[in-house]
């Protein structure tokens, strides 16, 4: 794409891949190119630019209309099949013709000015055909195609050579919109990480909390800086990022609003026609549906300066280095050069340089300059040919795992006892035990297995040594069995009552689980409760888990974690609605090594807002949570449900008839003389009735009945509660 679009005074200086796409290569969301709409929005986030190149991010909807001198008619769709009584707009992105049948009328339109979205365009009708179909679509023109009542409108109100109005709108965007691309989801909003909120509102891709290659784009608060970002992954040199990690990184570099593009094997960045990232597909760069290109429209201009690369250099005695030079115009665009006119020279005693830029240092320590001349322009850089007395590594001791890399910096002391940073190109890195870890030639160490090894930086015969300990924890560690509610500090928000007990009847591991009984009066706010306890987290966990059995409402669990530097952060589970014990987890973002060890501060359960909840209505229920734990890289948690069937308070529960029209019969055997609460809930969890069978019931088979004649036809939940146990059955009323 970058090479195809590059031309004189239209230089592609950078490019990234764009929207997600399906198996046919068609993007899943909206696209507008130079004011022409290719595809309508799907309800997900989009990134747009107006005619002044100001960016914005919106979830928009389409509204189209054709306007004559006295009437107007809505446009139903764009570049899609024309159905009965529909008016469809086609442009050349559809192809060379509309592909329509003969049952309609079509208009070929030429805009009097350029194409734009969110502005009423004046268009001249250059061709009108009835009963033919498949009208040609010349580039930069459009075709309106109508069938049935839409064709009647065109025939009655539009003639050849008429000037009509065309309004194409994408909601929430400003006027004069010229570029739009699908993106999903928004990850930064108003200078804050928006991943979890966006996941709640937009649905979020299933890979949100997994590490993958990523592509994203963002802009600064004042919209003057645009950031194109790619993250490699699925390779030994890079594991990728979660969307939370990506958002946090982009915040650090100055992004105030950001959105995610397609990632994975599609992730690619091009600068000056060179792919500068490492695509994860074995075959390399992947064919994609669209991309975003950064264009310089500056004139070719004239030679203004030249620059040597690298811009500074340290060399050990007798070593070699290739220097290059680039020519720039007044717009900082690179110009072609005649290599025969490039002239190199060095300061005396520094070394020798060839005509093509290869420099070899002398055997004597010295400082000097390398200079290049081209068409009367010159540039020079400082060069040190050094003899090192001693090398110091920072950090010189460190603990890590197999995920978190350690960047080691090398500094040196020369024979005059002066300290200086050693440039990477003259250092040879190695490890004393390659089974424990590996180090790159940039000084980045990654652990492989448990143990301690030395990382060695060598310059000639001089060495610096750091000691790195690798601690890799596998599997999971139980933080709390959730069998002692009294050890937690309970707080609640917008809830009337919370009671914590221990249930010994159902658990995933151990002797029991924590039973939470609650009720709240809905007041338009999100009810929640928090369990607080400080629990240290060993080593470098990558996720935190809780086994949960909820009661049909949408809940989200969040975990507050603090670092060793006393910085607190939240990590969220997906929103869940589960009636059986299942693990719900949240990824723990990778932190700098100095932030470890981490400490869990609290666990919070939020009842996500239900649009069917009624103001001032009382809602109640209960849930079970068990086995709070952390997992470590390479572990996928599996929960096994361990219900103690022989210890249930109720056995042999029979509910009939089902479906029911009037009265439902309930029979069961009660093991212990305890009160039994029988409740009926509707499909959204609203309590409709409650019956309490009194204490002192005999321990034998019991029969009772519930009148369902006043219930509307539908699906309901019948719930029996005995102590900390709950038994549920779905009933159908007809």
PDB file of N, CA and C in Angstrom, residues 232-270:
ATOM      1  N   UNK A 232       5.212  -6.055  18.702  1.00  0.00           N
ATOM      2  CA  UNK A 232       5.421  -7.414  18.215  1.00  0.00           C
ATOM      3  C   UNK A 232       4.995  -8.430  19.266  1.00  0.00           C
ATOM      4  N   UNK A 233       4.786  -9.673  18.849  1.00  0.00           N
ATOM      5  CA  UNK A 233       4.378 -10.720  19.776  1.00  0.00           C
ATOM      6  C   UNK A 233       4.381 -12.077  19.102  1.00  0.00           C
ATOM      7  N   UNK A 234       3.999 -13.120  19.880  1.00  0.00           N
ATOM      8  CA  UNK A 234       3.963 -14.500  19.413  1.00  0.00           C
ATOM      9  C   UNK A 234       5.337 -14.970  18.938  1.00  0.00           C
ATOM     10  N   UNK A 235       6.401 -14.369  19.494  1.00  0.00           N
ATOM     11  CA  UNK A 235       7.762 -14.708  19.127  1.00  0.00           C
ATOM     12  C   UNK A 235       8.617 -14.728  20.394  1.00  0.00           C
ATOM     13  N   UNK A 236       9.767 -15.392  20.310  1.00  0.00           N
ATOM     14  CA  UNK A 236      10.627 -15.468  21.492  1.00  0.00           C
ATOM     15  C   UNK A 236      11.125 -14.092  21.905  1.00  0.00           C
ATOM     16  N   UNK A 237      11.263 -13.190  20.940  1.00  0.00           N
ATOM     17  CA  UNK A 237      11.765 -11.859  21.276  1.00  0.00           C
ATOM     18  C   UNK A 237      10.691 -10.930  21.811  1.00  0.00           C
ATOM     19  N   UNK A 238       9.414 -11.313  21.688  1.00  0.00           N
ATOM     20  CA  UNK A 238       8.336 -10.472  22.211  1.00  0.00           C
ATOM     21  C   UNK A 238       7.091 -11.316  22.393  1.00  0.00           C
ATOM     22  N   UNK A 239       6.470 -11.193  23.569  1.00  0.00           N
ATOM     23  CA  UNK A 239       5.249 -11.938  23.866  1.00  0.00           C
ATOM     24  C   UNK A 239       3.996 -11.155  23.515  1.00  0.00           C
ATOM     25  N   UNK A 240       4.139  -9.886  23.138  1.00  0.00           N
ATOM     26  CA  UNK A 240       2.973  -9.065  22.863  1.00  0.00           C
ATOM     27  C   UNK A 240       2.483  -8.347  24.104  1.00  0.00           C
ATOM     28  N   UNK A 241       1.319  -7.731  24.014  1.00  0.00           N
ATOM     29  CA  UNK A 241       0.720  -6.989  25.117  1.00  0.00           C
ATOM     30  C   UNK A 241      -0.765  -7.306  25.216  1.00  0.00           C
ATOM     31  N   UNK A 242      -1.306  -7.200  26.426  1.00  0.00           N
ATOM     32  CA  UNK A 242      -2.755  -7.125  26.593  1.00  0.00           C
ATOM     33  C   UNK A 242      -3.191  -5.716  26.195  1.00  0.00           C
ATOM     34  N   UNK A 243      -4.483  -5.498  26.034  1.00  0.00           N
ATOM     35  CA  UNK A 243      -4.939  -4.146  25.712  1.00  0.00           C
ATOM     36  C   UNK A 243      -4.714  -3.194  26.880  1.00  0.00           C
ATOM     37  N   UNK A 244      -4.780  -3.693  28.122  1.00  0.00           N
ATOM     38  CA  UNK A 244      -4.458  -2.840  29.265  1.00  0.00           C
ATOM     39  C   UNK A 244      -3.003  -2.406  29.227  1.00  0.00           C
ATOM     40  N   UNK A 245      -2.100  -3.342  28.926  1.00  0.00           N
ATOM     41  CA  UNK A 245      -0.678  -2.985  28.836  1.00  0.00           C
ATOM     42  C   UNK A 245      -0.436  -2.010  27.693  1.00  0.00           C
ATOM     43  N   UNK A 246      -1.105  -2.229  26.574  1.00  0.00           N
ATOM     44  CA  UNK A 246      -0.965  -1.325  25.426  1.00  0.00           C
ATOM     45  C   UNK A 246      -1.446   0.082  25.781  1.00  0.00           C
ATOM     46  N   UNK A 247      -2.610   0.171  26.437  1.00  0.00           N
ATOM     47  CA  UNK A 247      -3.143   1.479  26.829  1.00  0.00           C
ATOM     48  C   UNK A 247      -2.193   2.186  27.791  1.00  0.00           C
ATOM     49  N   UNK A 248      -1.673   1.461  28.767  1.00  0.00           N
ATOM     50  CA  UNK A 248      -0.767   2.082  29.739  1.00  0.00           C
ATOM     51  C   UNK A 248       0.515   2.571  29.071  1.00  0.00           C
ATOM     52  N   UNK A 249       1.026   1.802  28.114  1.00  0.00           N
ATOM     53  CA  UNK A 249       2.210   2.246  27.380  1.00  0.00           C
ATOM     54  C   UNK A 249       1.919   3.521  26.594  1.00  0.00           C
ATOM     55  N   UNK A 250       0.781   3.551  25.910  1.00  0.00           N
ATOM     56  CA  UNK A 250       0.454   4.722  25.097  1.00  0.00           C
ATOM     57  C   UNK A 250       0.229   5.960  25.965  1.00  0.00           C
ATOM     58  N   UNK A 251      -0.324   5.776  27.156  1.00  0.00           N
ATOM     59  CA  UNK A 251      -0.464   6.908  28.080  1.00  0.00           C
ATOM     60  C   UNK A 251       0.904   7.480  28.434  1.00  0.00           C
ATOM     61  N   UNK A 252       1.885   6.601  28.602  1.00  0.00           N
ATOM     62  CA  UNK A 252       3.225   7.050  28.979  1.00  0.00           C
ATOM     63  C   UNK A 252       3.875   7.904  27.904  1.00  0.00           C
ATOM     64  N   UNK A 253       3.532   7.667  26.628  1.00  0.00           N
ATOM     65  CA  UNK A 253       4.176   8.422  25.556  1.00  0.00           C
ATOM     66  C   UNK A 253       3.372   9.653  25.143  1.00  0.00           C
ATOM     67  N   UNK A 254       2.246   9.924  25.839  1.00  0.00           N
ATOM     68  CA  UNK A 254       1.531  11.170  25.597  1.00  0.00           C
ATOM     69  C   UNK A 254       0.200  11.055  24.895  1.00  0.00           C
ATOM     70  N   UNK A 255      -0.336   9.845  24.752  1.00  0.00           N
ATOM     71  CA  UNK A 255      -1.626   9.662  24.087  1.00  0.00           C
ATOM     72  C   UNK A 255      -2.752  10.016  25.055  1.00  0.00           C
ATOM     73  N   UNK A 256      -3.693  10.828  24.593  1.00  0.00           N
ATOM     74  CA  UNK A 256      -4.860  11.201  25.398  1.00  0.00           C
ATOM     75  C   UNK A 256      -6.120  10.485  24.953  1.00  0.00           C
ATOM     76  N   UNK A 257      -6.186  10.109  23.662  1.00  0.00           N
ATOM     77  CA  UNK A 257      -7.306   9.335  23.109  1.00  0.00           C
ATOM     78  C   UNK A 257      -6.697   8.289  22.187  1.00  0.00           C
ATOM     79  N   UNK A 258      -7.050   7.009  22.398  1.00  0.00           N
ATOM     80  CA  UNK A 258      -6.444   5.961  21.596  1.00  0.00           C
ATOM     81  C   UNK A 258      -7.411   4.831  21.326  1.00  0.00           C
ATOM     82  N   UNK A 259      -7.150   4.114  20.226  1.00  0.00           N
ATOM     83  CA  UNK A 259      -8.044   3.035  19.819  1.00  0.00           C
ATOM     84  C   UNK A 259      -7.200   1.909  19.222  1.00  0.00           C
ATOM     85  N   UNK A 260      -7.698   0.692  19.376  1.00  0.00           N
ATOM     86  CA  UNK A 260      -6.996  -0.503  18.922  1.00  0.00           C
ATOM     87  C   UNK A 260      -7.374  -0.836  17.481  1.00  0.00           C
ATOM     88  N   UNK A 261      -6.371  -1.217  16.683  1.00  0.00           N
ATOM     89  CA  UNK A 261      -6.604  -1.737  15.334  1.00  0.00           C
ATOM     90  C   UNK A 261      -6.449  -3.260  15.358  1.00  0.00           C
ATOM     91  N   UNK A 262      -6.564  -3.869  14.197  1.00  0.00           N
ATOM     92  CA  UNK A 262      -6.335  -5.308  14.074  1.00  0.00           C
ATOM     93  C   UNK A 262      -4.884  -5.608  14.447  1.00  0.00           C
ATOM     94  N   UNK A 263      -4.677  -6.695  15.166  1.00  0.00           N
ATOM     95  CA  UNK A 263      -3.329  -7.061  15.578  1.00  0.00           C
ATOM     96  C   UNK A 263      -2.961  -8.438  15.072  1.00  0.00           C
ATOM     97  N   UNK A 264      -2.309  -9.224  15.939  1.00  0.00           N
ATOM     98  CA  UNK A 264      -1.905 -10.562  15.542  1.00  0.00           C
ATOM     99  C   UNK A 264      -0.974 -10.546  14.351  1.00  0.00           C
ATOM    100  N   UNK A 265      -1.211 -11.462  13.407  1.00  0.00           N
ATOM    101  CA  UNK A 265      -0.363 -11.545  12.227  1.00  0.00           C
ATOM    102  C   UNK A 265      -0.477 -10.351  11.304  1.00  0.00           C
ATOM    103  N   UNK A 266      -1.505  -9.516  11.493  1.00  0.00           N
ATOM    104  CA  UNK A 266      -1.670  -8.323  10.658  1.00  0.00           C
ATOM    105  C   UNK A 266      -0.758  -7.172  11.090  1.00  0.00           C
ATOM    106  N   UNK A 267      -0.296  -7.204  12.349  1.00  0.00           N
ATOM    107  CA  UNK A 267       0.478  -6.071  12.890  1.00  0.00           C
ATOM    108  C   UNK A 267       1.720  -5.800  12.056  1.00  0.00           C
ATOM    109  N   UNK A 268       1.768  -4.621  11.450  1.00  0.00           N
ATOM    110  CA  UNK A 268       2.885  -4.218  10.592  1.00  0.00           C
ATOM    111  C   UNK A 268       3.066  -2.711  10.650  1.00  0.00           C
ATOM    112  N   UNK A 269       4.321  -2.278  10.722  1.00  0.00           N
ATOM    113  CA  UNK A 269       4.631  -0.850  10.602  1.00  0.00           C
ATOM    114  C   UNK A 269       5.698  -0.661   9.523  1.00  0.00           C
ATOM    115  N   UNK A 270       5.443   0.308   8.660  1.00  0.00           N
ATOM    116  CA  UNK A 270       6.361   0.640   7.571  1.00  0.00           C
ATOM    117  C   UNK A 270       6.835   2.077   7.755  1.00  0.00           C
TER     118      UNK A 270
END
